[in-house]
């Protein structure tokens, strides 16, 4: 067969080379027949039993989750369990069997099709993607009903498993878990965007992957040789021998680079001209601290505390109590062994909704998000502030407030911190009275009124992910406008450079904790703007450190004028590229 190339969305980096293993296509194509009046109750029971079996399956997967698996995996299984318990799946198909006498499979598929059609109507891209969760749950039940075997190959040796490329229309996060143990090489799916569950899991598992390939699962055949270029989102099927050779070399080079990088773990991050740079880690849960230390992080620059509040099980998805939060924050600061931990207060809303809050916002990215939500829920906010303050008695903690734009929001937030301190004093509880409080600069209005912030805050952290989203007016979770998301847009460059310059002039420490900080293509640009503190996912830290070790601020400086003066995107891109080669 002739070689061909497919283009999709890159979600997880690296090169994977192996033979395709096709997951059984969506099993929604089922037998349709009518059951007699006497058979109806037996058919109802058959479906109920299948649903109960899937409940047990999910529970087993949950119980057997490896300790080190990413937090999202447990949350995904919870979502599937919730869907399975919802009357829309657990009851409506039973009514269809009773009223229309459909066989169990037909009744279930009818209802799933109906729900899928309703999801297609939803405008919110994140919610629309959740359609696949319902279909995955439906497929699980159908597999039990029809007795279809597990999609995993039964006899795979260690060696072949590592080279297995999973190709599927879509993969449920629960199924992903089974592959995790088998060390598969990468995966390709027809569906999914940057923000789909499979993309999130792939990134956290560090496996090369490409999603949104439209019809890859129809075009690729079982055992075809496949190359995934995870950096480009390209899949090459049955590559010519010379192409395969090139990718093998690239893959080997990447592996060698990784090994080499690990030697830099203890090397101080200092530029060639002798400027020390602070490299920090972004974490979601306290369990992420050991890998952060392992990567040589000098502290935590961003603890996204909202992950403690999301995907919770139990009665009414109760939010974590002050004590539970305190334990998590204390665990993090203890694990970091004296290095500072910057805890960001709850940044809930937009694409990180709380299970307990009804979602009615017309445009959640512009709605009651982050600090806006916290100021509207003072009791909940105070409980979090007290928990963070109490943990500050156990090690250096800094408090970071997200999404501030108005002076009164800063003042109210600081007043709440003082109120939480007073409550702890009254209760005789210990905390660091001099705890530093900082602001995320991630709304253009904040970047444009920085004197308000430097006057009031101890430090600043630039959230480039949101700063780009709000400057360019594009939803960062929407794949339809993903091509407009550009960190090098002159407006973004202007806001970033002026924020770093103003903060530095005022003597207020400033860091970048958005994705730009972990992108080695932008390291020198940020150094040239005067940035001295970078916070990123631990897996990116050593590559950024290497870039810093090879950089000389005196050589970067003469190039910066051109970048900061021009409005021409092509000139900026060329100048940034040139920076990389000096
Ligand atoms: C950011 O906006 O850049 C950021 C670091 O925060 P988050 O990605 O959690 O919104
Ligand atoms: Mg943000």
Coordinates of C-alpha atoms and ligand atoms in Angstrom, one line a residue:
X1 CA 0.0 0.0 0.0
X2 CA 1.2 3.5 -0.8
X3 CA 2.3 5.7 2.0
X4 CA 0.0 8.5 3.0
X5 CA 0.0 11.3 5.6
X6 CA -2.8 12.6 7.8
X7 CA -2.9 15.9 9.6
X8 CA -4.6 16.6 12.9
X9 CA -4.1 18.5 16.1
X10 CA -0.9 17.9 18.1
X11 CA -1.6 17.3 21.7
X12 CA 1.4 15.5 23.1
X13 CA 5.0 15.7 22.0
X14 CA 7.6 13.2 20.7
X15 CA 7.8 10.6 18.0
X16 CA 6.2 7.2 18.1
X17 CA 6.8 4.5 15.6
X18 CA 5.0 1.2 15.6
X19 CA 2.3 -1.0 14.1
X20 CA -1.3 0.1 14.2
X21 CA -3.7 -1.6 16.6
X22 CA -7.3 -0.6 15.7
X23 CA -9.8 -0.4 18.5
X24 CA -13.1 -2.0 17.7
X25 CA -15.1 0.7 15.9
X26 CA -18.0 2.3 17.8
X27 CA -20.3 -0.6 18.5
X28 CA -23.4 1.5 18.0
X29 CA -24.3 -0.5 14.9
X30 CA -26.5 -3.1 16.7
X31 CA -29.2 -5.7 15.9
X32 CA -32.7 -4.3 15.9
X33 CA -35.7 -6.5 16.7
X34 CA -39.0 -6.3 18.7
X35 CA -39.5 -8.4 21.8
X36 CA -42.9 -9.9 22.7
X37 CA -45.0 -8.6 25.6
X38 CA -44.0 -11.6 27.7
X39 CA -40.3 -11.0 27.0
X40 CA -40.3 -7.3 27.9
X41 CA -39.4 -7.6 31.6
X42 CA -36.7 -10.1 30.8
X43 CA -35.2 -7.6 28.3
X44 CA -35.5 -4.8 30.8
X45 CA -33.6 -7.0 33.3
X46 CA -30.9 -7.8 30.7
X47 CA -30.2 -4.1 30.3
X48 CA -30.3 -3.5 34.0
X49 CA -27.8 -6.3 34.6
X50 CA -25.5 -4.9 31.9
X51 CA -25.6 -1.5 33.5
X52 CA -24.8 -3.0 36.9
X53 CA -21.8 -4.9 35.3
X54 CA -20.4 -1.7 33.9
X55 CA -20.8 0.0 37.3
X56 CA -18.7 -2.8 38.8
X57 CA -16.2 -2.5 35.9
X58 CA -15.7 1.2 36.5
X59 CA -15.4 0.6 40.2
X60 CA -12.7 -2.0 39.6
X61 CA -10.8 0.3 37.3
X62 CA -11.1 3.0 40.0
X63 CA -9.8 0.7 42.7
X64 CA -6.9 -0.4 40.6
X65 CA -5.8 3.0 39.6
X66 CA -2.0 3.1 39.9
X67 CA -1.0 5.4 42.8
X68 CA 1.0 7.7 40.4
X69 CA -1.7 8.0 37.8
X70 CA -2.7 11.6 36.9
X71 CA -5.6 13.0 39.0
X72 CA -7.7 13.5 35.9
X73 CA -8.0 9.8 35.3
X74 CA -10.0 9.2 38.5
X75 CA -12.1 12.2 37.6
X76 CA -13.0 10.8 34.2
X77 CA -14.1 7.5 35.7
X78 CA -16.3 9.4 38.1
X79 CA -17.8 11.3 35.2
X80 CA -18.6 8.0 33.5
X81 CA -20.1 6.5 36.7
X82 CA -22.3 9.6 37.0
X83 CA -23.5 9.3 33.4
X84 CA -24.3 5.7 33.9
X85 CA -26.4 6.5 37.0
X86 CA -28.2 9.3 35.3
X87 CA -31.9 8.5 34.6
X88 CA -31.2 9.5 31.0
X89 CA -29.1 6.3 30.6
X90 CA -30.3 4.2 33.6
X91 CA -34.1 4.6 33.1
X92 CA -35.2 6.1 29.8
X93 CA -33.9 3.1 27.7
X94 CA -35.9 0.8 30.1
X95 CA -39.0 2.8 29.3
X96 CA -38.3 2.5 25.6
X97 CA -38.2 -1.3 25.9
X98 CA -41.5 -1.2 27.8
X99 CA -43.3 1.2 25.6
X100 CA -41.9 0.3 22.2
X101 CA -40.8 -3.3 22.7
X102 CA -37.3 -2.6 21.3
X103 CA -34.6 -5.1 22.2
X104 CA -32.2 -3.8 24.9
X105 CA -29.3 -2.8 22.5
X106 CA -31.7 -0.9 20.2
X107 CA -33.4 0.9 23.1
X108 CA -30.0 2.0 24.5
X109 CA -28.7 3.2 21.1
X110 CA -31.9 5.1 20.4
X111 CA -31.5 7.0 23.6
X112 CA -27.8 7.6 23.1
X113 CA -28.5 8.9 19.5
X114 CA -31.1 11.2 21.0
X115 CA -28.7 12.6 23.6
X116 CA -25.9 13.0 21.1
X117 CA -28.2 15.0 18.8
X118 CA -29.0 17.3 21.8
X119 CA -25.3 17.7 22.5
X120 CA -24.6 18.7 18.9
X121 CA -26.8 21.7 19.4
X122 CA -24.8 23.0 22.4
X123 CA -22.6 26.0 21.5
X124 CA -20.1 25.6 24.3
X125 CA -17.2 23.6 22.7
X126 CA -16.1 22.1 26.0
X127 CA -19.6 20.8 26.8
X128 CA -20.1 19.6 23.2
X129 CA -17.0 17.5 23.6
X130 CA -18.6 15.7 26.5
X131 CA -20.9 14.0 24.0
X132 CA -18.1 11.5 23.6
X133 CA -18.3 10.5 27.3
X134 CA -21.9 9.5 26.8
X135 CA -21.1 7.5 23.7
X136 CA -18.2 5.8 25.5
X137 CA -20.5 4.8 28.4
X138 CA -23.1 3.5 26.0
X139 CA -20.5 1.5 24.2
X140 CA -19.3 -0.1 27.4
X141 CA -22.9 -1.2 28.2
X142 CA -23.3 -2.5 24.6
X143 CA -20.1 -4.5 24.9
X144 CA -21.5 -6.3 27.9
X145 CA -24.9 -6.8 26.2
X146 CA -23.3 -8.3 23.1
X147 CA -20.5 -10.1 24.8
X148 CA -17.8 -8.3 22.7
X149 CA -14.3 -9.1 23.9
X150 CA -11.9 -6.5 25.4
X151 CA -10.4 -4.4 22.7
X152 CA -6.9 -5.2 23.9
X153 CA -4.8 -7.8 22.0
X154 CA -4.4 -10.9 24.1
X155 CA -0.8 -11.8 23.4
X156 CA 1.5 -8.9 23.3
X157 CA 5.1 -9.2 24.4
X158 CA 6.8 -6.3 26.2
X159 CA 8.6 -5.5 23.0
X160 CA 5.7 -5.3 20.6
X161 CA 3.5 -3.6 23.2
X162 CA 5.9 -0.7 23.4
X163 CA 5.6 -0.3 19.6
X164 CA 1.8 -0.5 19.5
X165 CA 0.1 2.6 18.1
X166 CA -3.5 2.7 19.2
X167 CA -5.9 4.0 16.5
X168 CA -9.5 4.7 17.4
X169 CA -12.5 6.8 16.6
X170 CA -12.3 7.9 20.2
X171 CA -10.7 6.5 23.3
X172 CA -12.4 6.7 26.7
X173 CA -10.1 7.8 29.5
X174 CA -11.0 4.5 31.3
X175 CA -9.8 2.5 28.4
X176 CA -6.7 4.6 28.3
X177 CA -5.8 3.2 31.7
X178 CA -5.6 -0.3 30.4
X179 CA -3.1 0.8 27.8
X180 CA -1.1 2.6 30.4
X181 CA 0.0 -0.6 31.9
X182 CA 0.9 -2.1 28.5
X183 CA 3.3 0.7 27.6
X184 CA 1.9 1.4 24.2
X185 CA 3.8 3.8 22.0
X186 CA 1.3 6.5 21.1
X187 CA -2.3 7.0 19.9
X188 CA -4.3 8.5 17.1
X189 CA -8.0 9.4 17.3
X190 CA -10.5 10.7 14.8
X191 CA -12.2 12.9 17.4
X192 CA -11.0 15.3 20.0
X193 CA -9.5 18.8 20.3
X194 CA -6.8 20.4 22.5
X195 CA -9.2 20.2 25.4
X196 CA -10.7 16.7 24.9
X197 CA -10.2 14.2 27.8
X198 CA -7.9 12.0 25.7
X199 CA -5.7 15.0 24.9
X200 CA -5.5 15.9 28.6
X201 CA -4.6 12.3 29.6
X202 CA -2.0 12.0 26.8
X203 CA -0.2 15.2 27.9
X204 CA -0.1 14.1 31.5
X205 CA 1.1 10.6 30.6
X206 CA 3.7 12.1 28.2
X207 CA 2.9 9.9 25.2
X208 CA 3.1 11.1 21.6
X209 CA -0.4 11.6 20.3
X210 CA -2.4 13.3 17.6
X211 CA -6.2 13.8 17.7
X212 CA -8.9 15.4 15.5
X213 CA -7.7 13.2 12.6
X214 CA -11.3 12.9 11.3
X215 CA -11.2 9.6 9.5
X216 CA -7.9 8.0 10.5
X217 CA -9.6 5.0 12.0
X218 CA -11.2 4.3 8.6
X219 CA -8.1 4.8 6.5
X220 CA -5.5 3.1 8.7
X221 CA -5.6 -0.7 8.8
X222 CA -4.7 -3.2 11.5
X223 CA -0.9 -3.7 11.6
X224 CA 0.0 -0.9 9.2
X225 CA 3.3 0.8 10.1
X226 CA 2.5 4.2 11.6
X227 CA 4.7 7.2 12.6
X228 CA 3.2 9.8 14.9
X229 CA 4.9 13.1 14.9
X230 CA 3.4 14.5 18.1
X231 CA 5.0 17.9 17.7
X232 CA 3.4 18.5 14.3
X233 CA 0.1 16.6 14.8
X234 CA 1.1 14.5 11.7
X235 CA 0.6 10.8 11.2
X236 CA 2.4 8.9 8.4
X237 CA 1.0 5.6 7.4
X238 CA 3.2 3.0 5.8
X239 CA 6.2 5.4 5.4
X240 CA 8.8 4.8 2.8
X241 CA 12.0 3.2 4.2
X242 CA 14.0 6.5 4.0
X243 CA 11.2 8.4 5.8
X244 CA 11.0 5.7 8.4
X245 CA 14.8 5.9 8.8
X246 CA 14.6 9.7 9.3
X247 CA 12.0 9.4 12.0
X248 CA 13.9 6.6 13.7
X249 CA 16.9 8.9 13.8
X250 CA 14.8 11.8 15.2
X251 CA 13.3 9.5 17.8
X252 CA 16.7 8.3 18.9
X253 CA 18.0 11.9 19.0
X254 CA 15.1 12.9 21.2
X255 CA 15.7 10.0 23.6
X256 CA 19.4 10.9 23.7
X257 CA 18.5 14.6 24.3
X258 CA 16.2 13.5 27.2
X259 CA 19.0 11.5 28.8
X260 CA 21.5 14.3 28.5
X261 CA 19.0 16.7 29.9
X262 CA 18.6 14.7 33.1
X263 CA 22.2 15.4 33.9
X264 CA 21.3 19.1 34.3
X265 CA 19.0 18.4 37.3
X266 CA 21.4 19.9 39.8
X267 CA 23.1 22.5 37.6
X268 CA 22.1 26.0 38.6
X269 CA 20.1 27.9 35.9
X270 CA 22.6 30.6 35.1
X271 CA 23.0 32.4 31.8
X272 CA 26.5 32.5 30.1
X273 CA 26.9 36.1 31.3
X274 CA 26.3 34.9 34.9
X275 CA 22.6 35.9 35.5
X276 CA 20.8 33.5 37.8
X277 CA 17.3 32.5 36.7
X278 CA 14.7 30.9 39.0
X279 CA 12.9 27.9 37.5
X280 CA 9.7 26.8 39.3
X281 CA 7.1 24.1 38.8
X282 CA 3.4 24.3 38.0
X283 CA 1.4 21.7 39.9
X284 CA -2.2 20.5 40.2
X285 CA -2.0 18.4 43.3
X286 CA 0.4 17.9 46.3
X287 CA 1.4 14.5 44.7
X288 CA 3.0 16.5 41.8
X289 CA 5.7 17.8 44.2
X290 CA 8.1 14.8 44.1
X291 CA 8.3 14.9 40.2
X292 CA 8.8 18.7 40.5
X293 CA 11.8 18.2 42.8
X294 CA 13.1 15.4 40.6
X295 CA 13.2 17.9 37.7
X296 CA 15.2 20.3 39.8
X297 CA 12.5 22.9 40.5
X298 CA 13.5 25.6 43.0
X299 CA 9.9 25.8 44.2
X300 CA 6.3 25.8 43.1
X301 CA 5.4 28.9 41.1
X302 CA 1.8 27.9 40.5
X303 CA -0.3 25.4 42.5
X304 CA -3.7 25.3 40.7
X305 CA -5.7 24.7 43.8
X306 CA -9.0 24.3 41.9
X307 CA -8.0 20.7 41.1
X308 CA -8.7 19.9 44.7
X309 CA -12.3 21.1 44.1
X310 CA -13.0 19.3 40.8
X311 CA -14.2 15.9 39.9
X312 CA -15.1 15.0 43.5
X313 CA -17.2 12.0 44.4
X314 CA -19.4 11.4 47.4
X315 CA -22.6 13.0 48.5
X316 CA -23.4 16.1 46.4
X317 CA -19.8 16.3 45.4
X318 CA -19.1 18.2 48.6
X319 CA -16.3 20.7 48.3
X320 CA -13.1 20.1 50.4
X321 CA -13.4 21.4 53.9
X322 CA -10.9 23.9 55.4
X323 CA -9.2 21.0 57.2
X324 CA -9.0 18.8 54.1
X325 CA -7.5 21.8 52.1
X326 CA -5.1 22.5 54.9
X327 CA -3.8 19.0 54.8
X328 CA -3.2 19.2 51.0
X329 CA -1.4 22.5 51.3
X330 CA 0.7 21.4 54.2
X331 CA 1.5 18.2 52.3
X332 CA 2.7 20.3 49.3
X333 CA 4.8 22.7 51.4
X334 CA 6.4 19.8 53.4
X335 CA 7.2 17.9 50.2
X336 CA 9.0 20.9 48.8
X337 CA 11.4 20.8 51.7
X338 CA 11.9 24.5 52.4
X339 CA 11.4 25.7 48.8
X340 CA 8.6 28.2 48.3
X341 CA 5.1 27.1 47.3
X342 CA 2.9 29.6 45.5
X343 CA -0.7 28.6 46.0
X344 CA -3.2 30.2 43.7
X345 CA -6.7 30.6 45.2
X346 CA -9.6 28.9 43.5
X347 CA -9.7 29.6 39.7
X348 CA -13.0 28.0 39.0
X349 CA -15.3 28.7 36.0
X350 CA -14.8 28.8 32.2
X351 CA -13.4 25.3 31.3
X352 CA -12.9 24.3 34.9
X353 CA -16.5 24.2 36.3
X354 CA -17.4 23.1 39.8
X355 CA -19.8 20.1 40.0
X356 CA -21.9 21.9 42.6
X357 CA -22.5 25.1 40.6
X358 CA -25.2 25.3 38.0
X359 CA -23.7 26.5 34.7
X360 CA -25.9 29.2 33.3
X361 CA -23.2 31.8 32.2
X362 CA -23.7 33.0 28.7
X363 CA -20.0 33.1 28.1
X364 CA -18.2 31.4 31.0
X365 CA -14.7 32.6 30.1
X366 CA -16.0 36.2 30.6
X367 CA -18.3 35.2 33.5
X368 CA -18.1 34.7 37.3
X369 CA -14.7 33.1 37.2
X370 CA -11.8 32.8 39.6
X371 CA -11.6 35.8 42.1
X372 CA -15.0 37.1 40.9
X373 CA -16.5 33.8 42.0
X374 CA -14.5 33.8 45.3
X375 CA -15.6 37.4 46.2
X376 CA -19.2 36.3 45.5
X377 CA -18.8 33.3 47.9
X378 CA -16.9 34.9 50.8
X379 CA -17.4 32.0 53.3
X380 CA -15.9 29.5 50.9
X381 CA -13.1 32.0 50.0
X382 CA -12.3 32.6 53.7
X383 CA -12.2 28.9 54.4
X384 CA -9.6 28.5 51.6
X385 CA -7.6 31.5 52.8
X386 CA -7.5 30.1 56.4
X387 CA -6.4 26.7 55.1
X388 CA -3.6 28.3 53.1
X389 CA -2.5 30.5 56.0
X390 CA -2.5 27.6 58.4
X391 CA -0.3 25.6 56.1
X392 CA 2.1 28.6 56.0
X393 CA 3.2 27.7 59.5
X394 CA 4.9 24.6 58.0
X395 CA 7.0 26.2 55.3
X396 CA 7.3 29.1 52.9
X397 CA 3.9 29.7 51.2
X398 CA 2.9 32.6 48.9
X399 CA -0.7 33.4 48.1
X400 CA -1.6 34.2 44.4
X401 CA -4.9 35.7 43.4
X402 CA -6.2 34.9 39.8
X403 CA -8.1 37.1 37.3
X404 CA -7.8 40.5 39.1
X405 CA -8.7 43.5 36.9
X406 CA -10.1 46.2 39.3
X407 CA -8.5 48.1 42.1
X408 CA -11.5 47.3 44.3
X409 CA -11.0 43.5 43.7
X410 CA -7.4 43.8 44.9
X411 CA -8.5 45.8 47.9
X412 CA -11.3 43.4 48.7
X413 CA -9.1 40.3 48.3
X414 CA -6.4 41.8 50.6
X415 CA -9.1 42.7 53.2
X416 CA -10.3 39.1 53.1
X417 CA -6.8 37.9 53.7
X418 CA -6.6 40.1 56.8
X419 CA -10.0 38.9 57.9
X420 CA -8.9 35.3 57.6
X421 CA -5.7 36.1 59.6
X422 CA -7.9 37.7 62.3
X423 CA -10.1 34.7 62.5
X424 CA -7.1 32.4 62.9
X425 CA -5.6 34.7 65.6
X426 CA -8.9 34.5 67.5
X427 CA -8.9 30.7 67.2
X428 CA -5.3 30.6 68.4
X429 CA -4.0 29.0 65.2
X430 CA -0.5 29.5 63.8
X431 CA 0.3 31.1 60.5
X432 CA 3.0 33.2 58.7
X433 CA 1.8 36.8 59.5
X434 CA 4.1 38.2 56.7
X435 CA 2.8 35.8 54.0
X436 CA 3.3 37.4 50.6
X437 CA 0.2 38.1 48.5
X438 CA 0.6 38.3 44.7
X439 CA -1.6 38.9 41.6
X440 CA -2.0 37.0 38.4
X441 CA -1.7 39.4 35.5
X442 CA -3.8 37.7 32.9
X443 CA -6.4 40.2 31.9
X444 CA -5.3 43.0 29.5
X445 CA -6.9 45.6 31.8
X446 CA -4.5 44.5 34.6
X447 CA -1.4 44.7 32.4
X448 CA -2.5 48.1 31.2
X449 CA -2.9 49.5 34.8
X450 CA 0.1 47.8 36.4
X451 CA 0.8 50.7 38.8
X452 CA -2.4 49.8 40.6
X453 CA -0.9 46.3 41.2
X454 CA 2.7 47.1 42.0
X455 CA 1.5 49.5 44.6
X456 CA -0.6 46.9 46.4
X457 CA 0.9 43.5 45.8
X458 CA 4.1 41.7 47.0
X459 CA 4.7 39.9 43.6
X460 CA 3.1 39.3 40.2
X461 CA 2.7 36.3 38.0
X462 CA 1.8 36.6 34.4
X463 CA -0.8 34.1 33.1
X464 CA 0.0 34.1 29.4
X465 CA -2.7 31.5 28.6
X466 CA -5.5 33.8 29.7
X467 CA -3.6 37.0 28.7
X468 CA -3.5 35.8 25.1
X469 CA -7.1 34.5 25.2
X470 CA -8.5 37.9 26.4
X471 CA -6.1 40.1 24.3
X472 CA -7.0 38.3 21.1
X473 CA -10.6 37.6 22.0
X474 CA -10.4 33.8 21.3
X475 CA -11.7 31.0 23.6
X476 CA -8.5 29.0 24.4
X477 CA -10.6 25.8 24.6
X478 CA -12.3 26.2 21.2
X479 CA -10.4 24.3 18.4
X480 CA -12.2 26.3 15.7
X481 CA -10.3 29.4 16.6
X482 CA -7.1 27.7 17.8
X483 CA -5.2 29.0 14.7
X484 CA -5.7 32.6 16.0
X485 CA -4.0 31.8 19.4
X486 CA -0.6 33.5 18.9
X487 CA 1.8 34.3 21.7
X488 CA 3.8 36.4 19.2
X489 CA 1.0 38.7 18.3
X490 CA 2.4 42.2 18.7
X491 CA -0.3 43.1 21.2
X492 CA 0.7 40.2 23.4
X493 CA 4.4 41.0 23.2
X494 CA 3.6 44.6 24.1
X495 CA 1.6 43.7 27.2
X496 CA 4.1 41.1 28.4
X497 CA 7.2 43.3 27.9
X498 CA 5.6 46.4 29.5
X499 CA 4.4 44.3 32.5
X500 CA 7.9 42.8 33.1
X501 CA 9.5 46.2 32.6
X502 CA 7.2 48.1 35.0
X503 CA 7.3 45.5 37.7
X504 CA 11.1 45.3 37.5
X505 CA 11.4 49.0 37.7
X506 CA 9.2 49.1 40.8
X507 CA 11.2 46.3 42.4
X508 CA 8.2 43.9 42.5
X509 CA 9.2 40.3 41.6
X510 CA 7.4 39.1 38.5
X511 CA 7.2 35.6 36.9
X512 CA 5.5 34.0 34.0
X513 CA 3.5 30.9 34.8
X514 CA 1.5 30.4 31.5
X515 CA 2.5 27.9 28.9
X516 CA 4.9 30.4 27.3
X517 CA 7.3 29.9 30.2
X518 CA 7.8 26.3 29.3
X519 CA 8.3 26.8 25.5
X520 CA 12.0 26.7 24.7
X521 CA 11.4 28.6 21.5
X522 CA 10.4 31.6 23.6
X523 CA 12.9 31.4 26.5
X524 CA 15.4 33.9 25.0
X525 CA 12.5 36.3 24.1
X526 CA 11.4 36.3 27.8
X527 CA 14.9 36.6 29.0
X528 CA 15.4 39.6 26.7
X529 CA 12.3 41.2 28.1
X530 CA 13.9 41.0 31.6
X531 CA 12.1 37.9 32.9
X532 CA 14.1 36.1 35.6
X533 CA 11.5 33.7 37.0
X534 CA 9.8 31.0 34.9
X535 CA 7.2 28.6 36.2
X536 CA 6.2 25.5 34.1
X537 CA 5.1 21.9 34.0
X538 CA 8.0 19.9 35.5
X539 CA 8.5 17.9 32.2
X540 CA 9.6 21.1 30.5
X541 CA 11.9 22.4 33.1
X542 CA 15.2 20.8 32.1
X543 CA 14.9 21.8 28.4
X544 CA 14.3 25.4 29.4
X545 CA 17.2 25.2 31.8
X546 CA 19.4 24.1 28.9
X547 CA 18.3 27.0 26.8
X548 CA 19.1 29.4 29.6
X549 CA 22.6 27.8 30.1
X550 CA 23.3 28.5 26.4
X551 CA 22.0 32.1 26.4
X552 CA 23.9 35.3 26.9
X553 CA 21.8 38.3 27.9
X554 CA 24.4 40.7 26.3
X555 CA 23.9 39.0 22.9
X556 CA 20.1 39.0 23.3
X557 CA 19.8 42.7 24.2
X558 CA 20.6 44.2 20.8
X559 CA 17.8 42.2 19.1
X560 CA 15.1 43.2 21.5
X561 CA 14.5 46.7 20.3
X562 CA 13.4 45.5 16.9
X563 CA 11.0 42.9 18.4
X564 CA 9.4 45.4 20.8
X565 CA 9.1 48.2 18.2
X566 CA 7.7 46.5 15.2
X567 CA 4.0 45.7 14.7
X568 CA 4.7 43.4 11.7
X569 CA 4.0 39.8 12.7
X570 CA 6.4 38.4 10.1
X571 CA 9.2 40.7 11.4
X572 CA 8.6 39.6 15.0
X573 CA 8.6 35.9 14.0
X574 CA 11.8 36.3 12.1
X575 CA 13.5 38.2 14.9
X576 CA 12.5 35.6 17.5
X577 CA 13.8 32.9 15.2
X578 CA 17.0 34.8 14.9
X579 CA 17.3 35.1 18.7
X580 CA 17.3 31.3 18.9
X581 CA 20.4 31.0 16.6
X582 CA 22.7 33.6 18.3
Ligands
LIG1 C1 -2.6 31.3 32.7 O1 -3.8 31.8 32.5 O2 -1.6 31.5 32.0 C2 -2.4 30.4 33.8 C3 -1.2 30.1 34.2 O3 -3.5 30.0 34.5 P1 -4.5 28.9 33.9 O4 -3.9 28.2 32.7 O5 -4.8 27.9 35.0 O6 -5.7 29.7 33.6
LIG2 MG1 -5.3 31.8 33.9

